[in-house]
CSV table of C-alpha atoms in Angstrom, one decimal:
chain,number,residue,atom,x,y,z
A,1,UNK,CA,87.3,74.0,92.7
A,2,UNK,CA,89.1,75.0,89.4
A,3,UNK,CA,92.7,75.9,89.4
A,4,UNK,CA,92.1,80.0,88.8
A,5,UNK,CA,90.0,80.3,92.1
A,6,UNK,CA,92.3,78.1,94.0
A,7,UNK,CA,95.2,80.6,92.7
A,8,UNK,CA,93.0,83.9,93.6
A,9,UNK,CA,92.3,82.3,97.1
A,10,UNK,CA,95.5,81.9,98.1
A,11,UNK,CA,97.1,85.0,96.5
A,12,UNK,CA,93.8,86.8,98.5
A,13,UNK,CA,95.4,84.6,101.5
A,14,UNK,CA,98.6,85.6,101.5
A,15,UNK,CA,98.2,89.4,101.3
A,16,UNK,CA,96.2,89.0,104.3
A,17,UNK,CA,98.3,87.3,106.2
A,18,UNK,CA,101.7,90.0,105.1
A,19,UNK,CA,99.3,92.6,106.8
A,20,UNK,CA,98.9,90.7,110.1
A,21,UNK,CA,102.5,89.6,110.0
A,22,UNK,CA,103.0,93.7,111.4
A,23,UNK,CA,101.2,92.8,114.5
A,24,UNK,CA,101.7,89.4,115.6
A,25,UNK,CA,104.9,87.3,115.2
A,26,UNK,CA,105.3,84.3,113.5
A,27,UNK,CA,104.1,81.9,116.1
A,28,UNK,CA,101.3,83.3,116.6
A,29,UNK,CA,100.3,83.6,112.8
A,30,UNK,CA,101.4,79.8,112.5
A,31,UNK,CA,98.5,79.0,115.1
A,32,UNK,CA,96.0,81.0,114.9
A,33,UNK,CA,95.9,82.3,110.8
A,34,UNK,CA,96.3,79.2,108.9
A,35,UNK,CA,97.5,79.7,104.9
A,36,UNK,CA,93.8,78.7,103.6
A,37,UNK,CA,92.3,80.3,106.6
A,38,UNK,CA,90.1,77.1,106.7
A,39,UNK,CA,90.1,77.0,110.6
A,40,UNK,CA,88.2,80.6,110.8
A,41,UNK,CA,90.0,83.2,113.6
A,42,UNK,CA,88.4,86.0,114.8
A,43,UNK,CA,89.4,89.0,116.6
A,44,UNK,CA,88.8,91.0,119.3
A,45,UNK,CA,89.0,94.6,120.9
A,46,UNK,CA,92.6,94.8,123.1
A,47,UNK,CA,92.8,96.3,126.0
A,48,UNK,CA,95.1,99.4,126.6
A,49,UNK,CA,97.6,99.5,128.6
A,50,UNK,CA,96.7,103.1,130.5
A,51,UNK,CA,93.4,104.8,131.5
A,52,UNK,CA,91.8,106.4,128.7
A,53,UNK,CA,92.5,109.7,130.7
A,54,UNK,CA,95.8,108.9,131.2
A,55,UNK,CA,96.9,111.0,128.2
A,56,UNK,CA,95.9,114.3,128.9
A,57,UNK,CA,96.1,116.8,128.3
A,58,UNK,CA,97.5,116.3,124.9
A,59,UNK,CA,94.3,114.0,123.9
A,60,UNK,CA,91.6,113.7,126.4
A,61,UNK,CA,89.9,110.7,127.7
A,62,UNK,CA,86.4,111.6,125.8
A,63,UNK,CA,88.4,110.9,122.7
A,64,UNK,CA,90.2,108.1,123.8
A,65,UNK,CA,87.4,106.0,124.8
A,66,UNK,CA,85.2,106.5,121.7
A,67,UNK,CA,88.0,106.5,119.5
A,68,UNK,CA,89.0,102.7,121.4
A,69,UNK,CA,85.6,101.6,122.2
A,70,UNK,CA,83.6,102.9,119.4
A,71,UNK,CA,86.1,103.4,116.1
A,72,UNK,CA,88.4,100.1,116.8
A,73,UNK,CA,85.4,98.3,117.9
A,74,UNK,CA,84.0,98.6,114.2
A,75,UNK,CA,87.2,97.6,112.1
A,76,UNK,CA,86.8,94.5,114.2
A,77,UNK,CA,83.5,93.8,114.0
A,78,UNK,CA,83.3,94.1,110.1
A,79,UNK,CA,86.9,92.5,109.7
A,80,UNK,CA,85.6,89.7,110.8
A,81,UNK,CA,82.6,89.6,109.2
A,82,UNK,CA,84.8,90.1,106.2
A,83,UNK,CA,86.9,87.2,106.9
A,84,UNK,CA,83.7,84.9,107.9
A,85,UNK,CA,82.3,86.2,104.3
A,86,UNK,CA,85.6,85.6,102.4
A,87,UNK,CA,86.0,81.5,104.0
A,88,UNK,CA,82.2,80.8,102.5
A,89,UNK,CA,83.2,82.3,99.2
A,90,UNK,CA,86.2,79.7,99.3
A,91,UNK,CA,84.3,77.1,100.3
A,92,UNK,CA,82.2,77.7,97.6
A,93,UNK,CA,84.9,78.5,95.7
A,94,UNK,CA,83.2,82.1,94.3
A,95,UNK,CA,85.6,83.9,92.8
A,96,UNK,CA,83.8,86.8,92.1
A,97,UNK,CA,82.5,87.1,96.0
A,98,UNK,CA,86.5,87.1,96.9
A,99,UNK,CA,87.2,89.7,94.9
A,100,UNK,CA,84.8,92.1,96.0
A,101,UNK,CA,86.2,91.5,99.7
A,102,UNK,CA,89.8,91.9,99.4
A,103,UNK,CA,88.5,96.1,99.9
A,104,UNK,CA,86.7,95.4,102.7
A,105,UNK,CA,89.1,92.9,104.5
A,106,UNK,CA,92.4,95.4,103.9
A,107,UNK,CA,90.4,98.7,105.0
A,108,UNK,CA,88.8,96.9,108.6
A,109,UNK,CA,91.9,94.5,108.9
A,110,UNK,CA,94.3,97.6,108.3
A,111,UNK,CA,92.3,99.5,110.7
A,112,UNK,CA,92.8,96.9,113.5
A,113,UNK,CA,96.4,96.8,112.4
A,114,UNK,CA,97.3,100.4,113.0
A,115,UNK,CA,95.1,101.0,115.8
A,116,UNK,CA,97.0,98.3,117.8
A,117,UNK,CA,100.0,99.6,116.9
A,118,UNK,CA,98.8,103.2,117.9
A,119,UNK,CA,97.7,102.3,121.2
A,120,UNK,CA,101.3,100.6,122.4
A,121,UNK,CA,102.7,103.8,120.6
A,122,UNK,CA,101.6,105.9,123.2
A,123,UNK,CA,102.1,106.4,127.3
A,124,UNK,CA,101.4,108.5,130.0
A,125,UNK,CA,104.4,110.9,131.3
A,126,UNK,CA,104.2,109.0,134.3
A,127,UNK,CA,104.9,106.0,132.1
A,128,UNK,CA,107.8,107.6,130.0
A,129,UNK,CA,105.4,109.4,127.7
A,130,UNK,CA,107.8,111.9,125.9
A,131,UNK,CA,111.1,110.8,126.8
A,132,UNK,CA,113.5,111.0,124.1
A,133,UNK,CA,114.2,107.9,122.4
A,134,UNK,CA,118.5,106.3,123.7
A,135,UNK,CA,120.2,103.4,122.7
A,136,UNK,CA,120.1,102.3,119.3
A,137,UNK,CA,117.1,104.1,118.0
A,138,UNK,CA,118.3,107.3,118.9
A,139,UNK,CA,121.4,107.0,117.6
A,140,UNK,CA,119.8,105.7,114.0
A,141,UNK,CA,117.2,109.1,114.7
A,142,UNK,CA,120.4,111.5,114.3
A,143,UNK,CA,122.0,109.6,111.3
A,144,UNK,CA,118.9,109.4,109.7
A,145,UNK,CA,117.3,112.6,110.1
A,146,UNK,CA,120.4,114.9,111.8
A,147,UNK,CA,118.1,114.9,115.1
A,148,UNK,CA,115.2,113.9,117.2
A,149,UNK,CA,113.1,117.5,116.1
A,150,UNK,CA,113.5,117.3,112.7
A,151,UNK,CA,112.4,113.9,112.5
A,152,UNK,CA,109.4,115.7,114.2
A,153,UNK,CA,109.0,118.4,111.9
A,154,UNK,CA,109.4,115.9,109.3
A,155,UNK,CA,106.7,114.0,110.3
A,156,UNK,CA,104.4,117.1,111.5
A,157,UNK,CA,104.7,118.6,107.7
A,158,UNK,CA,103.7,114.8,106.4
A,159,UNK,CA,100.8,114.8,108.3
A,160,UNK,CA,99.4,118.2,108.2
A,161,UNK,CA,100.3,117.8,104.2
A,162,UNK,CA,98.4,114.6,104.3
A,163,UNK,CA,94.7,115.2,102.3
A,164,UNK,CA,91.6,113.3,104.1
A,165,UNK,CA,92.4,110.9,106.4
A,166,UNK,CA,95.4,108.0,106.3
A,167,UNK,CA,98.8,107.9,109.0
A,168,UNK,CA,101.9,108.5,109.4
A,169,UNK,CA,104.8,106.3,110.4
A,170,UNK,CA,108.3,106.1,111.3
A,171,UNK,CA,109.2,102.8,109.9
A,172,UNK,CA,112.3,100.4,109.4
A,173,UNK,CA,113.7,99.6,106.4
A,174,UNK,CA,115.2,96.4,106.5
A,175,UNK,CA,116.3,96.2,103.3
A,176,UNK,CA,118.2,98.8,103.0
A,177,UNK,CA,119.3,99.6,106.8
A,178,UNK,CA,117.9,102.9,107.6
A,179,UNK,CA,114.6,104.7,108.7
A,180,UNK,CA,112.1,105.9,106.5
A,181,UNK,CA,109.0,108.2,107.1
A,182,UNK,CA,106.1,107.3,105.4
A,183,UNK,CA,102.5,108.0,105.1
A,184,UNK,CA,99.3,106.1,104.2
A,185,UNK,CA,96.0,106.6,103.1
A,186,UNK,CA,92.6,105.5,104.2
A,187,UNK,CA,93.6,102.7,107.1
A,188,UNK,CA,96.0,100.8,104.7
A,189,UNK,CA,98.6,99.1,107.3
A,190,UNK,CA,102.7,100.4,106.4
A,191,UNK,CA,103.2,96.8,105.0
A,192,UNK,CA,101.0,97.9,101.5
A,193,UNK,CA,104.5,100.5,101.0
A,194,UNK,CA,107.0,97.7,100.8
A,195,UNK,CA,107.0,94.2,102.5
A,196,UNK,CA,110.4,95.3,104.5
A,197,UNK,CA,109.0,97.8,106.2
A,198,UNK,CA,108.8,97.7,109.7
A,199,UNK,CA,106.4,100.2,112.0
A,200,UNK,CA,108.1,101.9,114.7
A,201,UNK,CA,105.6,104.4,115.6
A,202,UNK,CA,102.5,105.6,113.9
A,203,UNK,CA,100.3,108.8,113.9
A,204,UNK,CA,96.7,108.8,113.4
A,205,UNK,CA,95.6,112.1,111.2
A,206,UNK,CA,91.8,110.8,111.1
A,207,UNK,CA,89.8,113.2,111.9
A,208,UNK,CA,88.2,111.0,114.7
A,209,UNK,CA,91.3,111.4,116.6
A,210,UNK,CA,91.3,114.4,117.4
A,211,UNK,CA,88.3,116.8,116.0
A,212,UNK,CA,86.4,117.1,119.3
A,213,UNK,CA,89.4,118.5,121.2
A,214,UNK,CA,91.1,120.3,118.1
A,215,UNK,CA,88.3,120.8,115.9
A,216,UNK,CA,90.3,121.5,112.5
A,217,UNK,CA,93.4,122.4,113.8
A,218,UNK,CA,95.4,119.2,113.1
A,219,UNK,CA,99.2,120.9,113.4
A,220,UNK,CA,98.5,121.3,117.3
A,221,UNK,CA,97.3,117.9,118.1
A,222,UNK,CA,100.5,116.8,115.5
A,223,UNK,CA,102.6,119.0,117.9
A,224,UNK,CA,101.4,117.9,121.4
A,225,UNK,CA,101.0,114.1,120.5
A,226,UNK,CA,105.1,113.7,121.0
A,227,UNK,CA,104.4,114.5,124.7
A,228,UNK,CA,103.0,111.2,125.3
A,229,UNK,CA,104.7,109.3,122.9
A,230,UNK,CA,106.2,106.1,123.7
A,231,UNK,CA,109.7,106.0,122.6
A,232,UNK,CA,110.3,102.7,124.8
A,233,UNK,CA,108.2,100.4,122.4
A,234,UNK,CA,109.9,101.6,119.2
A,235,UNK,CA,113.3,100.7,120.4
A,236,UNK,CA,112.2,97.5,121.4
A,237,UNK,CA,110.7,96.8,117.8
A,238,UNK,CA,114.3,98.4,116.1
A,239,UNK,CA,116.4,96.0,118.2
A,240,UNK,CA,113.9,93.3,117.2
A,241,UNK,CA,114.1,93.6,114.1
A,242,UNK,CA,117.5,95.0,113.5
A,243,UNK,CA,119.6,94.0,116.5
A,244,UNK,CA,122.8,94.5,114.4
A,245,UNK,CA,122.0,98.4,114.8
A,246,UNK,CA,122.1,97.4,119.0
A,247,UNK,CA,125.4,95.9,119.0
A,248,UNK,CA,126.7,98.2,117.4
A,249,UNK,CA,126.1,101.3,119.3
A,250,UNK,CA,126.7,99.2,122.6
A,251,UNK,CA,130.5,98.9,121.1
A,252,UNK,CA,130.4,103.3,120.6
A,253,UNK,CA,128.6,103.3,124.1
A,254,UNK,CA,131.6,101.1,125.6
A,255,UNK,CA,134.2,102.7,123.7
A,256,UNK,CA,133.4,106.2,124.6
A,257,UNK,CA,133.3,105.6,127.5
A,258,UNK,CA,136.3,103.8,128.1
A,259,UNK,CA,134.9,100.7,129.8
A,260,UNK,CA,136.8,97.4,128.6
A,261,UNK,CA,140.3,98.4,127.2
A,262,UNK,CA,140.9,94.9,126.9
A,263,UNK,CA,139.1,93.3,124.2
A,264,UNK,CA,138.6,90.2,126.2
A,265,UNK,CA,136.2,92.0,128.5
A,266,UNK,CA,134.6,93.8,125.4
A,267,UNK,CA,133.5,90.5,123.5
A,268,UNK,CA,132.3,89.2,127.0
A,269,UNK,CA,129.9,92.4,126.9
A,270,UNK,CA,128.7,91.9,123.4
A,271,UNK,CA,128.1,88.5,123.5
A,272,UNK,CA,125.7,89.2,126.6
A,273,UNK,CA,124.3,92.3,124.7
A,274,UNK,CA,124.0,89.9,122.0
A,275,UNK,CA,121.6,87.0,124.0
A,276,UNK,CA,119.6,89.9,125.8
A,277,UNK,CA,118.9,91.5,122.3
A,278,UNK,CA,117.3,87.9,121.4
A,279,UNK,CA,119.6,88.0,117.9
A,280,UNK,CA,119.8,84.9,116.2
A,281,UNK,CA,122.6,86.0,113.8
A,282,UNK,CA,125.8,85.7,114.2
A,283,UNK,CA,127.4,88.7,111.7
A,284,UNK,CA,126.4,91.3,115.0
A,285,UNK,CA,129.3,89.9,116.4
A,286,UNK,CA,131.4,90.3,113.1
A,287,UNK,CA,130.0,93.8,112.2
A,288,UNK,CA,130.6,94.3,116.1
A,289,UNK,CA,134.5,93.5,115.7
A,290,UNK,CA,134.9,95.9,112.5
A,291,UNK,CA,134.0,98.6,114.5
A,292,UNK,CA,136.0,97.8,117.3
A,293,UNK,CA,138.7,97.9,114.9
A,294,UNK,CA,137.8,101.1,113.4
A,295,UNK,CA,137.2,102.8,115.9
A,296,UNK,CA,140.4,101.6,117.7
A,297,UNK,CA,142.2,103.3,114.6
A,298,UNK,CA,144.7,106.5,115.0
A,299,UNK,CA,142.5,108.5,112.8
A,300,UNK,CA,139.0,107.8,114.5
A,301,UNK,CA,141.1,108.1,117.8
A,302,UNK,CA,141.7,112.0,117.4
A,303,UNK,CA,138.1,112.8,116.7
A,304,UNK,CA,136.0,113.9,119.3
A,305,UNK,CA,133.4,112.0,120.0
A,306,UNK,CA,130.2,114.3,118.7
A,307,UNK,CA,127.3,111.8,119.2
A,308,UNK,CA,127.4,110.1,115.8
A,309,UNK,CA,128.6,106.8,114.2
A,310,UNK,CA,131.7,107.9,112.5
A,311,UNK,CA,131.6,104.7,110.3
A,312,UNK,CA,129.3,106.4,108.6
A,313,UNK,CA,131.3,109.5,108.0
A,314,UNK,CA,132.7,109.3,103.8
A,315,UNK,CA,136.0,110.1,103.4
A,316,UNK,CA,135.2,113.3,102.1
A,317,UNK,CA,133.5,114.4,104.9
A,318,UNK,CA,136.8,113.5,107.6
A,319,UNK,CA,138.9,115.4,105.8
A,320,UNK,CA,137.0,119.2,105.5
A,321,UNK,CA,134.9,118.6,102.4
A,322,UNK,CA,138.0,117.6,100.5
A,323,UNK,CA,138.4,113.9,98.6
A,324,UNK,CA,141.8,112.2,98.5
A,325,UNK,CA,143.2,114.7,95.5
A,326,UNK,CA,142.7,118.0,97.5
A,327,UNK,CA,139.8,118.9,95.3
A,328,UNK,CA,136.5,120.4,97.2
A,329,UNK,CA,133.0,121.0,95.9
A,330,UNK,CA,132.7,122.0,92.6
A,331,UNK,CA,129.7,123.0,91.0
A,332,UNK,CA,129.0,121.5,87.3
A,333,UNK,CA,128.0,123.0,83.9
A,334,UNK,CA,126.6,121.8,80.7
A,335,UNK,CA,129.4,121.3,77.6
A,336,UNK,CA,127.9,123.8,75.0
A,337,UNK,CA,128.8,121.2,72.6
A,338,UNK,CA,128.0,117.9,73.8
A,339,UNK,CA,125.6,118.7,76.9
A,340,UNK,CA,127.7,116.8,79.2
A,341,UNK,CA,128.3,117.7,82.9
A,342,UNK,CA,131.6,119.6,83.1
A,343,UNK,CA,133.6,120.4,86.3
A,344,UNK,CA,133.4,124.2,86.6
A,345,UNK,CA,136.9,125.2,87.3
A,346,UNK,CA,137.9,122.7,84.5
A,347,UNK,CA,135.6,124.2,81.7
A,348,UNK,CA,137.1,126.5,78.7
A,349,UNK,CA,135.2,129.4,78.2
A,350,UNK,CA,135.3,131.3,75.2
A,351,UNK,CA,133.1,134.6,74.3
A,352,UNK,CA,131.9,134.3,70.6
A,353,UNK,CA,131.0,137.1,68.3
A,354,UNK,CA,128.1,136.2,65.3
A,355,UNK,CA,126.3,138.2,63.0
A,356,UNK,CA,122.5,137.4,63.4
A,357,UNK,CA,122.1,137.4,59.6
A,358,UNK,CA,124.3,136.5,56.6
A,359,UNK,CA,126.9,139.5,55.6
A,360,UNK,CA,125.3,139.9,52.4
A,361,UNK,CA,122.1,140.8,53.9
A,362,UNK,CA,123.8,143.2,56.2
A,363,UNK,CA,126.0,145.1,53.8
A,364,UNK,CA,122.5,145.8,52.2
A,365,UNK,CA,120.7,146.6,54.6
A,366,UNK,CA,124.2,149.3,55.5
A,367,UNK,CA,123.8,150.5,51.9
A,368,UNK,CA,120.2,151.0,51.8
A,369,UNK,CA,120.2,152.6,55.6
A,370,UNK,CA,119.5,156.4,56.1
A,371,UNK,CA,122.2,156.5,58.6
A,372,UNK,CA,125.7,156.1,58.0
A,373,UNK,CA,127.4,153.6,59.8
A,374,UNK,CA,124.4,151.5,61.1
A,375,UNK,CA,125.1,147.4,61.8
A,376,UNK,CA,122.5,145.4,62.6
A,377,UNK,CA,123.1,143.8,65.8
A,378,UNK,CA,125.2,141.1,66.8
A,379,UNK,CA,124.7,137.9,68.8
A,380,UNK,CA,127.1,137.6,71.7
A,381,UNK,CA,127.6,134.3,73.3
A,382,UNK,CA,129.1,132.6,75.8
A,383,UNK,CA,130.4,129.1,75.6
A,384,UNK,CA,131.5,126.5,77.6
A,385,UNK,CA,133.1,123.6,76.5
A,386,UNK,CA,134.4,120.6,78.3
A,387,UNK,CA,138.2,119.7,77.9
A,388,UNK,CA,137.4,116.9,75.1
A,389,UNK,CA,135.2,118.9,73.2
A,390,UNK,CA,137.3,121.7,73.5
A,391,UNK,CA,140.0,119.3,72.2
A,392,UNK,CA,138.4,118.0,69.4
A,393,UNK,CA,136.6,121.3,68.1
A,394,UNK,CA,140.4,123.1,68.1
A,395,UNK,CA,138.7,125.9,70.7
A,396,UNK,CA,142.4,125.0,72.5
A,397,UNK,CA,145.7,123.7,70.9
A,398,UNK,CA,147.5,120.5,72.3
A,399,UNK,CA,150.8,120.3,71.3
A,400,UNK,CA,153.2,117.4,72.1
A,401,UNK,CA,156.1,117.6,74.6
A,402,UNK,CA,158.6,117.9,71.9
A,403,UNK,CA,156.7,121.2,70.2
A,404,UNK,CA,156.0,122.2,73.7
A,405,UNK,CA,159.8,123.1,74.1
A,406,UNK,CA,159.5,125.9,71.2
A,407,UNK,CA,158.7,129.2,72.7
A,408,UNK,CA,158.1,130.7,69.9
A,409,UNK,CA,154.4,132.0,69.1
A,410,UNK,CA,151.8,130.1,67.1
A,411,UNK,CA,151.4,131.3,63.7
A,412,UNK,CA,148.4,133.4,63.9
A,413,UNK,CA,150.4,135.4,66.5
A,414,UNK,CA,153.6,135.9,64.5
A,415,UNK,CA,155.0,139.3,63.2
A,416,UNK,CA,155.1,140.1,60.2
A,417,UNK,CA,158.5,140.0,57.9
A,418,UNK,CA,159.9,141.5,55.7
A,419,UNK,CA,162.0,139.5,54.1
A,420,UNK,CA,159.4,136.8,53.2
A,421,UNK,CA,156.9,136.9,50.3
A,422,UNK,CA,153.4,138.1,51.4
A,423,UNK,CA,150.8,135.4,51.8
A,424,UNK,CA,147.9,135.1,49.8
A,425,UNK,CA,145.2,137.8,50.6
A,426,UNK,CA,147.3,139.7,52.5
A,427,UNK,CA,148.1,143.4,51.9
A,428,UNK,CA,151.3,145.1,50.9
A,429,UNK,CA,153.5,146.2,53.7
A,430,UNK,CA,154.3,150.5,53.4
A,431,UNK,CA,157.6,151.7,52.7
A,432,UNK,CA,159.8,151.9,55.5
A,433,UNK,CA,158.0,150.4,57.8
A,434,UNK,CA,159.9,147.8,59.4
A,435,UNK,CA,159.3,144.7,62.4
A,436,UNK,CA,158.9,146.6,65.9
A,437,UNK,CA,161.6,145.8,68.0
A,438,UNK,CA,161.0,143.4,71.0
């Protein structure tokens, strides 16, 4: 086997395995999904945990059961035909063969993906289908999104927006702490966005999901598939793969309301919170400490508690839109000179005055002109310079402290006197006419 279709099988090798790493965990990859997927695996249909009429009336059990036993059924069946294809091109080490299936394996092998995700992603409301997601995930809904409906709306728009047929998820960023909404085309699985995202929950828009109850009108089955959505499973995948997130809204929970004043009792909570969660990092307990702390503070203490994490409150926002100097919102301009962003209120605006053409051209054009007194018109403008350029292009005059202590007015304001010589260029004073008392 040369060394260029060794390298294309296992690169081919990896990205299948970062699409299966969504579904199963790492044990289970280890055993059954080797990294030169010598030992072939295949797959087969899960079961669901309901009846496939469990879920009406919001999608009916006609639907269900082709859309299970029919649609799923096929992404298996070809994905692992795909995969039994794919291991006798690397056997024979066919590097063109590989190639062509890398399609074929990530549309049928996403398909199984997000299908087995969709299935645990809804319940019957017997079940808890439609509960509002507590705990953690909740609490990371209304920082993320402000609350649980627009995170619906959100989504609703994402997948009535969506053209042809992909999904939409609800995903966990892991990376950078914070949940994401997403969608996907075709049946490409959420890992193809970025390999730290994490599914939560995810929405099948194919048309196969809902066409023979809602013909084309995909915005009501968006709408009525949140009344059997199971929040229960997407909290136990956020805790699993963020448990920091768990901690710390068990410490709000305690603290607000008012269980453990001592922080003996406290830590003996979080630890246990901590083993239950099934964390293996020990920084929940130090982020869970910081907040303690914070939280414990004489500022945090005289806000009412109003449902969010007030860590993640700025400054700014604690103290009425204001930063540390006083100073609220200001909008920003463009510098007229240098295009720079320019506080508003800070700017120095002057109203400029210029003659379109040269005054040559216009005392001709007044000499030739049938009417007396005609100008040609003038260009107005208003400009707005930022304190630096208003510096540096003399628009304003900056005097030192010593020169600051004579009140008496710049030179282009002075009166005239009589006593001194007149300047150059400037005309005779009349007889008699002396300065205008003060």
């Amino acid at each position: 086997m040369s060394l260029n279709t060794r390298a294309s099988g296992q690169t081919l090798s990896h990205s299948v395995t970062m699409a299966l790493r969504a579904l199963f965990t790492r044990k289970t990859l280890a055993a059954t999904v080797p990294l030169h997927c010598r030992s072939l695996q295949t797959f087969t249909l899960p079961d669901l945990p309901y009846d496939y009429g469990a879920l009406e009336p919001a999608i009916s059990a006609q639907i269900m059961q082709l859309h299970h036993q029919k649609h799923h059924q096929t992404y298996i069946t070809n994905f692992n035909k795909a995969l039994e294809q794919l291991d006798d091109a690397m056997a024979k080490g066919d590097a063109l063969a590989i190639a062509k299936l890398q399609s074929a394996v990530k549309f049928n092998g996403g398909g199984h993906i997000n299908h087995s995700i969709f299935w645990k992603n809804l319940a019957s409301v017997s079940h808890g289908g439609g509960e509002p997601p507590k705990g953690s995930l909740g609490w990371a809904i209304d920082t993320s999104f402000g609350s649980l409906e627009a995170l619906m709306q959100k989504m609703n728009a994402e997948g009535a927006a969506l053209q042809g047929s992909g999904w939409v998820w609800l995903g966990l960023d892991k990376e950078f702490k914070k949940l994401v909404v997403e969608t996907t085309p075709n049946q490409d699985p959420l890992v193809t966005k970025g390999s730290n995202l994490v599914p939560l929950l995810g929405i099948d828009v194919w048309e196969h999901a809902y066409y023979l109850q809602y013909k084309n009108v995909k915005p009501d089955y968006l709408k009525n598939i949140w009344t059997v959505m199971n929040w229960k499973y997407a909290s136990e995948v956020e805790i699993r793969n963020e448990p920091a997130n768990g901690v710390l809204f068990w410490n709000l929970v305690c603290i607000q309301q008012g269980r453990n004043s001592s922080g003996t009792g406290l830590m003996l909570d979080l630890v246990q919170f901590h083993r239950r969660s099934g964390s293996g990092s020990p920084q929940c307990i130090i982020k869970a400490q910081i907040a303690i702390m914070l939280l414990h503070s004489k500022t945090l203490e005289k806000r009412q508690w109003n449902g969010q994490c007030l860590l993640a409150m700025t400054f700014k926002r604690r103290n009425g839109g204001r930063n540390k100097h006083g100073r609220g919102h200001v909008d920003f301009i463009r510098c007229s000179n240098c295009a720079k962003c320019c506080p508003k209120d800070k700017a120095v605006k002057r109203f400029i005055v210029r003659n379109i053409v040269e005054q040559a051209a216009v005392r001709d054009v007044q000499e030739a002109c049938v009417y007396d007194g005609y100008v040609l018109p003038k260009l107005y403008t208003k400009m707005q310079y930022c304190v630096s350029c208003a510096i540096h292009s003399h628009v304003v005059r900056v005097r030192s402290r010593t020169d600051r202590r004579i009140r008496e007015p710049p030179q282009r304001f002075a009166r005239r006197r009589d006593d001194l010589p007149p300047r150059p260029g400037q005309a005779p004073r009349p007889a008699g006419a002396g300065n205008v008392a003060r």
